[in-house]
Coordinates of C-alpha atoms in Angstrom, one line a residue:
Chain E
X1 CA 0.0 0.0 0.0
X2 CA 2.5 2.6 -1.3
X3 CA -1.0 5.4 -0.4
X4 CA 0.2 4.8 3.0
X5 CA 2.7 6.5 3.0
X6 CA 1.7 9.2 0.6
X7 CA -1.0 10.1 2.7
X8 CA 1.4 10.3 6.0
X9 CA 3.3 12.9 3.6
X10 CA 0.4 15.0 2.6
X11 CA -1.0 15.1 6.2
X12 CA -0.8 18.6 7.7
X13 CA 0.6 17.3 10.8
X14 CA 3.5 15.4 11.6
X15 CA 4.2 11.9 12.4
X16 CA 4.4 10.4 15.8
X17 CA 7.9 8.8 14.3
X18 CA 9.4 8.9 10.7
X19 CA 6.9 8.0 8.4
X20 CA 8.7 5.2 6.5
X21 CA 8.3 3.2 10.2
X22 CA 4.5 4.1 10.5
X23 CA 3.5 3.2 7.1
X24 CA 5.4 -0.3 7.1
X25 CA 3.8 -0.5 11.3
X26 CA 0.3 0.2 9.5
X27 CA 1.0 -2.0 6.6
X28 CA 2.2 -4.8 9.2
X29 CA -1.5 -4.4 11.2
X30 CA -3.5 -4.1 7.9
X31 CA -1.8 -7.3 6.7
X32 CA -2.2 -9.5 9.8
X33 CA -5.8 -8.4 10.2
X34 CA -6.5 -9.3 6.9
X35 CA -4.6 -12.6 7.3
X36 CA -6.1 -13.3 10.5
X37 CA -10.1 -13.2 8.9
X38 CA -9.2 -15.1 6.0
X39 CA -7.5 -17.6 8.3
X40 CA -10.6 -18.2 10.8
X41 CA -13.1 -18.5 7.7
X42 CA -10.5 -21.2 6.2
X43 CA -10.6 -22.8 9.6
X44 CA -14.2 -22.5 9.7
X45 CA -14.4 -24.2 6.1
X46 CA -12.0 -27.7 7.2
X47 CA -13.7 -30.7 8.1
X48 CA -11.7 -30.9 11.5
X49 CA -13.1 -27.4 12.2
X50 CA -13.4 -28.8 15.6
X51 CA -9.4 -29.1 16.2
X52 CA -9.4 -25.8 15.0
X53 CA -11.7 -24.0 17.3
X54 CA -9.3 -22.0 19.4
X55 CA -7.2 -21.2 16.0
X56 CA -10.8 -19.2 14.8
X57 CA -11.0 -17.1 18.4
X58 CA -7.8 -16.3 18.3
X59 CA -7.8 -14.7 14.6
X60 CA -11.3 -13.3 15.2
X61 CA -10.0 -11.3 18.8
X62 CA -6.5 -10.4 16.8
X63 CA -8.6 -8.9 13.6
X64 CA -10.9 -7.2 15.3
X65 CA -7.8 -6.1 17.9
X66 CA -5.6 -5.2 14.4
X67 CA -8.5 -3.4 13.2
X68 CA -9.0 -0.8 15.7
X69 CA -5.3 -0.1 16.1
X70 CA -4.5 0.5 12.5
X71 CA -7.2 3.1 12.4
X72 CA -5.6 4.6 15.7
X73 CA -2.3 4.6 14.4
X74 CA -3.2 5.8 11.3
X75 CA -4.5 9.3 12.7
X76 CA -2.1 11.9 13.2
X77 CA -4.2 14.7 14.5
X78 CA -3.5 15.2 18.1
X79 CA -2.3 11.9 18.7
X80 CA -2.5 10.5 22.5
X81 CA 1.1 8.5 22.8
X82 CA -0.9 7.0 26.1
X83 CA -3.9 5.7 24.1
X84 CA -1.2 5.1 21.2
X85 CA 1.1 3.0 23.5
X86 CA -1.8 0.6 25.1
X87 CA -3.5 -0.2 22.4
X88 CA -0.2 -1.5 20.2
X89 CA 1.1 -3.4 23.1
X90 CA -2.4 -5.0 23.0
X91 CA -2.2 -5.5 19.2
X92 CA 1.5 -7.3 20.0
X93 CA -0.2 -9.2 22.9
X94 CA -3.1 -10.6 20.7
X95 CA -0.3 -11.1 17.6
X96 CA 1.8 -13.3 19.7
X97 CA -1.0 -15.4 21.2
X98 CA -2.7 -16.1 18.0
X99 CA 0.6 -16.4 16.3
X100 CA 1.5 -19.0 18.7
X101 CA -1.5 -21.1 18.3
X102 CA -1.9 -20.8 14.6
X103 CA 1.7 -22.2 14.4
X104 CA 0.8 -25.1 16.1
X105 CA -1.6 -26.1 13.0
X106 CA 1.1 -24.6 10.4
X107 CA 2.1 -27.9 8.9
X108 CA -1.0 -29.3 8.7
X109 CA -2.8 -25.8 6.8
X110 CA -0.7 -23.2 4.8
X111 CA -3.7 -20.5 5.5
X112 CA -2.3 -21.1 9.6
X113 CA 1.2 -21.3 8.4
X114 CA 0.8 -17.9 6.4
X115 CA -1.2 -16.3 8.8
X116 CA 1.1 -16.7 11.9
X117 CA 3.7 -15.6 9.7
X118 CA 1.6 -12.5 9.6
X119 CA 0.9 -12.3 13.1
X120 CA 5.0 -12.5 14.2
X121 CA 5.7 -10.0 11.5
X122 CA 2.9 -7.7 13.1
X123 CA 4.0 -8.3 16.9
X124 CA 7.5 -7.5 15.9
X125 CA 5.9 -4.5 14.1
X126 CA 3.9 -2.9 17.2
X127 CA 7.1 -3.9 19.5
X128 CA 9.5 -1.6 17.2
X129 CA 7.3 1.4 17.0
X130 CA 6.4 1.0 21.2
X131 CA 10.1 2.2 21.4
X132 CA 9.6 4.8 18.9
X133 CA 6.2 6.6 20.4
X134 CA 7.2 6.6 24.1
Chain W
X1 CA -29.6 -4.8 26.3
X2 CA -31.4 -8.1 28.2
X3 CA -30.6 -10.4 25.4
X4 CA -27.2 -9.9 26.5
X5 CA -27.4 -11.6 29.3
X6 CA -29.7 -14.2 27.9
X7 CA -27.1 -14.9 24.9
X8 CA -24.4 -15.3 28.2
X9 CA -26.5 -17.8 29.8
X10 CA -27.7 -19.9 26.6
X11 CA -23.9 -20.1 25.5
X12 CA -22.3 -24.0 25.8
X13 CA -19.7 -22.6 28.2
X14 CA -19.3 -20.5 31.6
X15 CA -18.5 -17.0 31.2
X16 CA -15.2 -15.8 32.5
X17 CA -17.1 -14.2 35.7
X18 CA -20.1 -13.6 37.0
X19 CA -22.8 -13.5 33.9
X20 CA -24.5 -10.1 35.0
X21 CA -21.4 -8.7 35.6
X22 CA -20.0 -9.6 32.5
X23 CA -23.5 -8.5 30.4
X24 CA -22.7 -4.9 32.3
X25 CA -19.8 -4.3 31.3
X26 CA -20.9 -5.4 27.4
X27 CA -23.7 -2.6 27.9
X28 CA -21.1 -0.2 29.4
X29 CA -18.8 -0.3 26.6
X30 CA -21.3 -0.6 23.7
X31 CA -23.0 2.7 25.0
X32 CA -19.7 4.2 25.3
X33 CA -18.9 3.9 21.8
X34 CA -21.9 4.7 20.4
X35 CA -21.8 7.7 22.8
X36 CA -18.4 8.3 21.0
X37 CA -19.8 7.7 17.1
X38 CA -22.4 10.4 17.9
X39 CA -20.1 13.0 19.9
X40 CA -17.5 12.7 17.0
X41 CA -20.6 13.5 14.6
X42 CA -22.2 16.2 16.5
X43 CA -18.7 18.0 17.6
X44 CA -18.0 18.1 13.3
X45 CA -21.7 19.7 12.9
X46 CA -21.1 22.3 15.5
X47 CA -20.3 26.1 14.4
X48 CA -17.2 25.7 15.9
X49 CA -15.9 22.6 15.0
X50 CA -12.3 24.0 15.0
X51 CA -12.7 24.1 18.8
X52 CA -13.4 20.5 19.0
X53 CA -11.0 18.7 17.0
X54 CA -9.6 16.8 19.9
X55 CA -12.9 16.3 21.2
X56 CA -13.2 13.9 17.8
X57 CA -10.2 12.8 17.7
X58 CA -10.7 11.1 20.8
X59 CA -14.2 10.0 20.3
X60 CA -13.2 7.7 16.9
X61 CA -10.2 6.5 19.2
X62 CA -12.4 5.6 21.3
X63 CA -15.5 4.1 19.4
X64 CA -12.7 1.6 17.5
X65 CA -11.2 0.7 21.0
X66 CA -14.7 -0.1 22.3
X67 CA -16.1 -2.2 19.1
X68 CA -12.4 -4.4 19.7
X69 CA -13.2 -4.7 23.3
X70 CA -17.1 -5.6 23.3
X71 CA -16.3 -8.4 20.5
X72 CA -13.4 -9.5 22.4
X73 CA -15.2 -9.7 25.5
X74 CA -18.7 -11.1 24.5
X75 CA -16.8 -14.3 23.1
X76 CA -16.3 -17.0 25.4
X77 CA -15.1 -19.7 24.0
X78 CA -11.9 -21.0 24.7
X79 CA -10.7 -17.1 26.0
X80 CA -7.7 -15.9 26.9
X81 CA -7.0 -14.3 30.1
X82 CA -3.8 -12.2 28.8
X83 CA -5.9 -11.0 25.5
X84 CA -9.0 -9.5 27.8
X85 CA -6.6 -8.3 30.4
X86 CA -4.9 -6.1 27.5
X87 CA -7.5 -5.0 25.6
X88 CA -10.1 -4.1 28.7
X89 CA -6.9 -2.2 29.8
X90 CA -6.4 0.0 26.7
X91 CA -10.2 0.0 26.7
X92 CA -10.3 2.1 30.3
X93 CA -7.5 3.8 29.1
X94 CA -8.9 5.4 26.4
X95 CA -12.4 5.7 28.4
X96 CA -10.6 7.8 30.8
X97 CA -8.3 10.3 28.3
X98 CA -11.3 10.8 26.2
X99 CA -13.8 11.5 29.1
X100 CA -11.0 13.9 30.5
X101 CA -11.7 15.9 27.3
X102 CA -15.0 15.7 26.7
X103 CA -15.6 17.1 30.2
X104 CA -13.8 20.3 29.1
X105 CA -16.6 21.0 26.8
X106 CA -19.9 19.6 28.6
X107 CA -21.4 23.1 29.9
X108 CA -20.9 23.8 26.6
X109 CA -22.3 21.0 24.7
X110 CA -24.7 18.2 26.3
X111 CA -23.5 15.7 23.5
X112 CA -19.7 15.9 25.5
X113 CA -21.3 16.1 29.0
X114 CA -23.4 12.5 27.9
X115 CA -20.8 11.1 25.6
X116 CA -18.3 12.3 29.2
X117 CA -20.5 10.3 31.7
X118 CA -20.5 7.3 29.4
X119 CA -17.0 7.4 29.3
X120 CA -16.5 7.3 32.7
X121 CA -18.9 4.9 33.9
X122 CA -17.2 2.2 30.9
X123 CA -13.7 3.5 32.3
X124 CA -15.3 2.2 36.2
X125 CA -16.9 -1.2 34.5
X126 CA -13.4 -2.3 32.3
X127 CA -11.1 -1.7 36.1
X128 CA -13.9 -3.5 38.1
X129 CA -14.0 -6.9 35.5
X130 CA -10.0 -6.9 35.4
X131 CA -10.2 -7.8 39.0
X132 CA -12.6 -10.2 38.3
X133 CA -10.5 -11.6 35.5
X134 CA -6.8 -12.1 36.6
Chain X
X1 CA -29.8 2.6 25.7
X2 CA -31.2 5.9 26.3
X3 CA -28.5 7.4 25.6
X4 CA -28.8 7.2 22.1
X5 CA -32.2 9.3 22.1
X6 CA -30.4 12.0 24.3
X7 CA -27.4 12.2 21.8
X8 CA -29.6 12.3 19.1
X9 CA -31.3 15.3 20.7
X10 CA -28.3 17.1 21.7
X11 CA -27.1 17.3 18.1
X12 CA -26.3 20.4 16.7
X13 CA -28.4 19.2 13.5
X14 CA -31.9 17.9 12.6
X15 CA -32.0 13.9 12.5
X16 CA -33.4 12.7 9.1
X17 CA -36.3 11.3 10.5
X18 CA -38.6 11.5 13.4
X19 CA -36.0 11.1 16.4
X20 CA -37.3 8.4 18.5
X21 CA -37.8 6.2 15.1
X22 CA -34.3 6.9 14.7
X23 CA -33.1 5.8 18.2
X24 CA -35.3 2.5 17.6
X25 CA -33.7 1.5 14.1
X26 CA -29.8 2.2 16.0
X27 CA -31.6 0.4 19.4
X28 CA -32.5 -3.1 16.9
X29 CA -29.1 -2.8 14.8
X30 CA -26.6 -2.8 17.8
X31 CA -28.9 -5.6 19.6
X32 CA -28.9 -7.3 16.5
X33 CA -24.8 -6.9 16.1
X34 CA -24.4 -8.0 19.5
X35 CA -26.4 -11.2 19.3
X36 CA -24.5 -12.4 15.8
X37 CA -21.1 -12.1 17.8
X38 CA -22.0 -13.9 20.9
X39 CA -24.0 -16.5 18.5
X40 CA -21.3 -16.7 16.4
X41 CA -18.8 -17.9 19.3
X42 CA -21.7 -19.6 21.1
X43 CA -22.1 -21.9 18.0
X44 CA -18.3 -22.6 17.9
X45 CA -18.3 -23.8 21.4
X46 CA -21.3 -26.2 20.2
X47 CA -20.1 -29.6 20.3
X48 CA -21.7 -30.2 16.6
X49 CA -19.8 -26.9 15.6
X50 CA -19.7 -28.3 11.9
X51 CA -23.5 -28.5 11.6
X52 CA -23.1 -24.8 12.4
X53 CA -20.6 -23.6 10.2
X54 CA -23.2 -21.9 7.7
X55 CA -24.9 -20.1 11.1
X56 CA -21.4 -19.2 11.9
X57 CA -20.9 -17.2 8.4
X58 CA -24.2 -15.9 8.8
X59 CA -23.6 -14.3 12.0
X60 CA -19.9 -13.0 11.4
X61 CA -21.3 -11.0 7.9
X62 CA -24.5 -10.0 10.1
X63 CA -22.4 -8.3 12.8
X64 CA -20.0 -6.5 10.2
X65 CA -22.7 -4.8 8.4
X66 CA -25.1 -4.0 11.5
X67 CA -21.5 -2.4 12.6
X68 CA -21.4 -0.7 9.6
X69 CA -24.7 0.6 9.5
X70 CA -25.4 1.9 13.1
X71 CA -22.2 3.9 12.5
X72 CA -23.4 5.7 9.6
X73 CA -27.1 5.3 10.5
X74 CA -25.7 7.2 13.7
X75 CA -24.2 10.3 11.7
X76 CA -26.5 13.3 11.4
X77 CA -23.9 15.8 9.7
X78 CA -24.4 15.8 6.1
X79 CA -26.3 12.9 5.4
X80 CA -26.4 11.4 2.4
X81 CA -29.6 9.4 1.8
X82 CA -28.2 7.3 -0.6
X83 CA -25.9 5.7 0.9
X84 CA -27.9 5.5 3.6
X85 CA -30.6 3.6 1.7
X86 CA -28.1 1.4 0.2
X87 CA -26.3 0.1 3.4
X88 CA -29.8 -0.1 5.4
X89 CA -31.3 -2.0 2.8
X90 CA -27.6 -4.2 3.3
X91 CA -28.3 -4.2 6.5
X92 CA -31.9 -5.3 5.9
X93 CA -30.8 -8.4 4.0
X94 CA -28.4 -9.5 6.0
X95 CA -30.7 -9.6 8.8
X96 CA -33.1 -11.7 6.9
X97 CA -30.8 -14.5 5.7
X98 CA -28.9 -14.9 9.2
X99 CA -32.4 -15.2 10.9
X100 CA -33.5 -17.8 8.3
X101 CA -30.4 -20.0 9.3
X102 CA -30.7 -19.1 12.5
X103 CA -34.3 -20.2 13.3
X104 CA -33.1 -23.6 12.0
X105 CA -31.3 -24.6 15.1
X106 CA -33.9 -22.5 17.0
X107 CA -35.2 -25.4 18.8
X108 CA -32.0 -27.0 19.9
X109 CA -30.0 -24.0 20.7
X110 CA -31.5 -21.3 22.6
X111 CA -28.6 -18.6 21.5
X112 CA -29.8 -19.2 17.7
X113 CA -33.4 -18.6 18.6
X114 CA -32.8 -15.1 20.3
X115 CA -30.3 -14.7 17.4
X116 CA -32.5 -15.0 15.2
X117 CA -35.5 -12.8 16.8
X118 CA -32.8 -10.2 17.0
X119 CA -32.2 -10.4 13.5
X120 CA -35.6 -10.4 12.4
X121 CA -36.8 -7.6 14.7
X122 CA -33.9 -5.5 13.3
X123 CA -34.7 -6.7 9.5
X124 CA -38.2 -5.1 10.1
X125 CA -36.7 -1.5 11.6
X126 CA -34.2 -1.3 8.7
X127 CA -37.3 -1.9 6.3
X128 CA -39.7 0.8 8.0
X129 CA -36.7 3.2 8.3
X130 CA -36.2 3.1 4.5
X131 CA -39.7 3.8 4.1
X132 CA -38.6 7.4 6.2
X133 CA -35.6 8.2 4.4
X134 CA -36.2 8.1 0.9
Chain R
X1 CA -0.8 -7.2 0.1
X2 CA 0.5 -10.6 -1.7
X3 CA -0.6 -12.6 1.3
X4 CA -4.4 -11.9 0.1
X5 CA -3.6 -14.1 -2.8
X6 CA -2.0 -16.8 -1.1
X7 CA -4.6 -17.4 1.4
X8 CA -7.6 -17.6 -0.7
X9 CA -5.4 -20.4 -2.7
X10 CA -4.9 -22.4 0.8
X11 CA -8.3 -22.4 1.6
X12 CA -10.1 -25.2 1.6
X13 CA -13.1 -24.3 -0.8
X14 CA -13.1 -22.5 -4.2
X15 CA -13.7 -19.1 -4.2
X16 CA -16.8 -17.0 -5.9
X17 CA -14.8 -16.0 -9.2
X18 CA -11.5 -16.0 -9.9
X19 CA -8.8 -15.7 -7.3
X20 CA -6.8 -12.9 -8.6
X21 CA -9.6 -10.8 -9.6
X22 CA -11.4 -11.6 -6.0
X23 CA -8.0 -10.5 -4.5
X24 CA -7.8 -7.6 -6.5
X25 CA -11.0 -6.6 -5.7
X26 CA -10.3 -7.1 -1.6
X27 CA -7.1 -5.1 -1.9
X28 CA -8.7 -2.1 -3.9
X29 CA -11.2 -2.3 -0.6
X30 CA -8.7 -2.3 1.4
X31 CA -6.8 0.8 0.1
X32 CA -9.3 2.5 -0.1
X33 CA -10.7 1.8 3.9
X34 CA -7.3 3.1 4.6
X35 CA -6.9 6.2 2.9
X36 CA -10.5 7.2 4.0
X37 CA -9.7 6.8 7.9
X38 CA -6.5 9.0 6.9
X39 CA -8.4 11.2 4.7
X40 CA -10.9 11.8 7.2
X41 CA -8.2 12.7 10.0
X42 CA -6.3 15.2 7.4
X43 CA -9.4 16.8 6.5
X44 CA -9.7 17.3 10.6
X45 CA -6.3 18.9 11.2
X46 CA -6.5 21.2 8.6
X47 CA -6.7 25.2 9.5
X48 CA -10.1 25.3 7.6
X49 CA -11.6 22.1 8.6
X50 CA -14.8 24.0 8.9
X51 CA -15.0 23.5 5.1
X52 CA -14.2 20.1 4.9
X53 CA -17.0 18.9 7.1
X54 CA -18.7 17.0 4.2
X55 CA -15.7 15.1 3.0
X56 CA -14.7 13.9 6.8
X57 CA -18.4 12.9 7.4
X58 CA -18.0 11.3 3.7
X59 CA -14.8 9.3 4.6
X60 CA -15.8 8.1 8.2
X61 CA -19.4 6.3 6.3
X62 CA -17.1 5.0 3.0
X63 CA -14.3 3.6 5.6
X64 CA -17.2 1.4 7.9
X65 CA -18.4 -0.1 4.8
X66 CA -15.8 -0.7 2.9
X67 CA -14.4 -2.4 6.2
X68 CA -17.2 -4.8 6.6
X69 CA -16.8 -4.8 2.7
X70 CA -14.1 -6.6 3.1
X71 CA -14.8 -8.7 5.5
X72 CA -17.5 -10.4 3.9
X73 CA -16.1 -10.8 0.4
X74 CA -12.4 -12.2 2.1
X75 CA -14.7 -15.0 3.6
X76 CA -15.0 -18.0 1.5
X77 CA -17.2 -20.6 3.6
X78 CA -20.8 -20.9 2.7
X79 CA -21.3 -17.5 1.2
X80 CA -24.5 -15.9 0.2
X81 CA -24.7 -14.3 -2.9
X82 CA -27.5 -11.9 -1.9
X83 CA -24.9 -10.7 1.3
X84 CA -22.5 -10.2 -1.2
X85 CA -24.2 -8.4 -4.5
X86 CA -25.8 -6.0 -1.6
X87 CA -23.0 -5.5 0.4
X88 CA -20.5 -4.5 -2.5
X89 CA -23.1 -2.4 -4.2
X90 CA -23.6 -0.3 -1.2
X91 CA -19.7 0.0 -1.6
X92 CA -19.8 1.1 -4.7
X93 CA -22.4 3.9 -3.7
X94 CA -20.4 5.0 -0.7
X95 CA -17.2 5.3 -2.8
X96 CA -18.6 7.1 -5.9
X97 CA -20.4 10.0 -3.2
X98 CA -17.0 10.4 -1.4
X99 CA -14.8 10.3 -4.4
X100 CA -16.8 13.1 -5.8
X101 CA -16.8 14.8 -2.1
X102 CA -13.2 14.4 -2.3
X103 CA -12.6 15.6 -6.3
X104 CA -14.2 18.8 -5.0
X105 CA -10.9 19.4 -2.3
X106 CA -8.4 17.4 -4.7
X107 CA -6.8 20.5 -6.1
X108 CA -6.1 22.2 -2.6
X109 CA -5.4 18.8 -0.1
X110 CA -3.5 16.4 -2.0
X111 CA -5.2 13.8 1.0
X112 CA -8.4 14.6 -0.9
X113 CA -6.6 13.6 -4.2
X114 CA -5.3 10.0 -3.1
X115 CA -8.4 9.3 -1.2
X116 CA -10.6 10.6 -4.3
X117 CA -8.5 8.0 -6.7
X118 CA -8.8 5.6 -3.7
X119 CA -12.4 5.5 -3.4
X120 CA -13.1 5.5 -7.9
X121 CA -10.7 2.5 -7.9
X122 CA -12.7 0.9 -5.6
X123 CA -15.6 1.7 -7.3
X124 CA -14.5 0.5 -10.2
X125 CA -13.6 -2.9 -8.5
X126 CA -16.6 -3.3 -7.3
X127 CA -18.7 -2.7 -10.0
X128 CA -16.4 -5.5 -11.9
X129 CA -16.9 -8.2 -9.2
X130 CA -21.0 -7.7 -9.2
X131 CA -20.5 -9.2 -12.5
X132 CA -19.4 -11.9 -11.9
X133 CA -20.7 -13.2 -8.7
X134 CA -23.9 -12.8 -9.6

């Protein structure tokens, strides 16, 4: 999403931290959320779905936790670092859980295997931009 | 909301505390963000929206923090403890920086001094369930 | 939610309908939005989750587009009646194809039948309101 | 977002059309939902926001549904074509009346310009996909 970062650049305000790092943070979140609703509709769609029951909560808690940060993130108009701060350490939180359960079920379903590879990569994300907005 | 507490008590599995404590903190932060939807929309038709920028800003922070943590918090199936813990948290957080400014404009504006008090008593509901939820 | 009727009369503009019709329509969507998520993870904790996996879609598209909907059905600044025709009448439909699945299982799982009486009860204010908005 | 691609393929049922166009279509969505929420919060930090009212209010209604937009179409278990044709042409209607909101302010904020090409793109997506899942 190169219109990240183009709208970052056309914003009147500045970033919270250099906007390279926010648009790649927002593009992590966007990606994972994304990631994490495909993965608990393909989940939803296996005939184990019942070994895979804890796999859908987690990505359905992680989207909906993705989605609401990328929106907060992605305003720059009179940012609140505190609100900014807790709600991306909550976005890593619900990455690494559901990262860690979808890995479990990696080797058995690629949409798991791809979508805790989102979640890390997210997590990772939200970590490196916590040090960046204190 | 009483089919909340009905859905709670028709659900295959216990609730992670006590099921009318759990359906009032549901209702708390689902009127809190629709408080916040329609303070965000009435602060941007006022005369002098210019004076209540951060009064929006923190009402769409809000609202999206809110939907997460309702969603999160009405599923209760195979939860986790550290997920709820993190997102009630940023959920009072944002409660309690957004109430701090609405207050500043309720004489003014009844929309801030209701979308204020809402705030505040889902701020009091998401610290009272984290004690309930450790 | 009273709440919503004092918001609605605290705005700075005119709602696009009778106000108390309005607060009713917002009233059956958010119940309605609630009631898919909880189903929705109600039905996954169901033992015979894969005889549920169609209520399970349902619900999940159900509670995105009531979401949808009460926000913008919520906004009195610059309306825009056609969009607001086109997602009610979204709204509407969704409604009615989650309660048909929904009263399915009706009889064997109490969180379907309130599901699907919250779905149907909101299907009906979505229709009505369209009838005011055109 | 290659990922989108790569997890309709690993999913366990066929998707509604084609899988490139579908994830074409779900990454124009995407784009769009994002540079709406940005859009809306330049529009609100500019010195004469007073004057971009409209397109804020505009943005705020196109981002919700082309969020739950996206949602729905990325899911590939037991979908309903009704959902669908109704949920993406209430898309394209929110994106056609903000793009032509945000053509108005395109010369002056280049936010208004990315979001304006944003939302016809989408559009334009949208329009294509009604044609073939219907």
């Amino acid at each position: 999403m190169k219109s990240t970062l183009e709208m970052i650049r056309s914003h009147p305000h500045e970033p919270i931290c250099d906007s390279e790092k926010l648009a790649a943070v927002i593009a992590a979140i966007k990606i994972c959320a994304q990631a994490c609703t495909s993965c608990a509709d393909a989940c939803l769609g296996e005939k184990k779905v019942e070994s895979l029951v804890g796999c859908i909560r987690h990505n359905l808690d992680c989207a909906d936790i993705c989605n609401a940060t990328a929106a907060v993130i992605s305003r720059m108009t009179k940012p609140s670092r505190e609100v900014l701060q807790s709600i991306v350490q909550s976005c890593a939180t619900a990455c690494n859980l559901c990262a860690t359960e979808c890995e479990k079920h990696a080797e058995m379903h690629e949409h798991c295997r791809i979508c805790g590879a989102a979640c890390r990569s997210c997590e990772k994300e939200c970590l490196n931009i916590m040090e960046l907005i204190r």
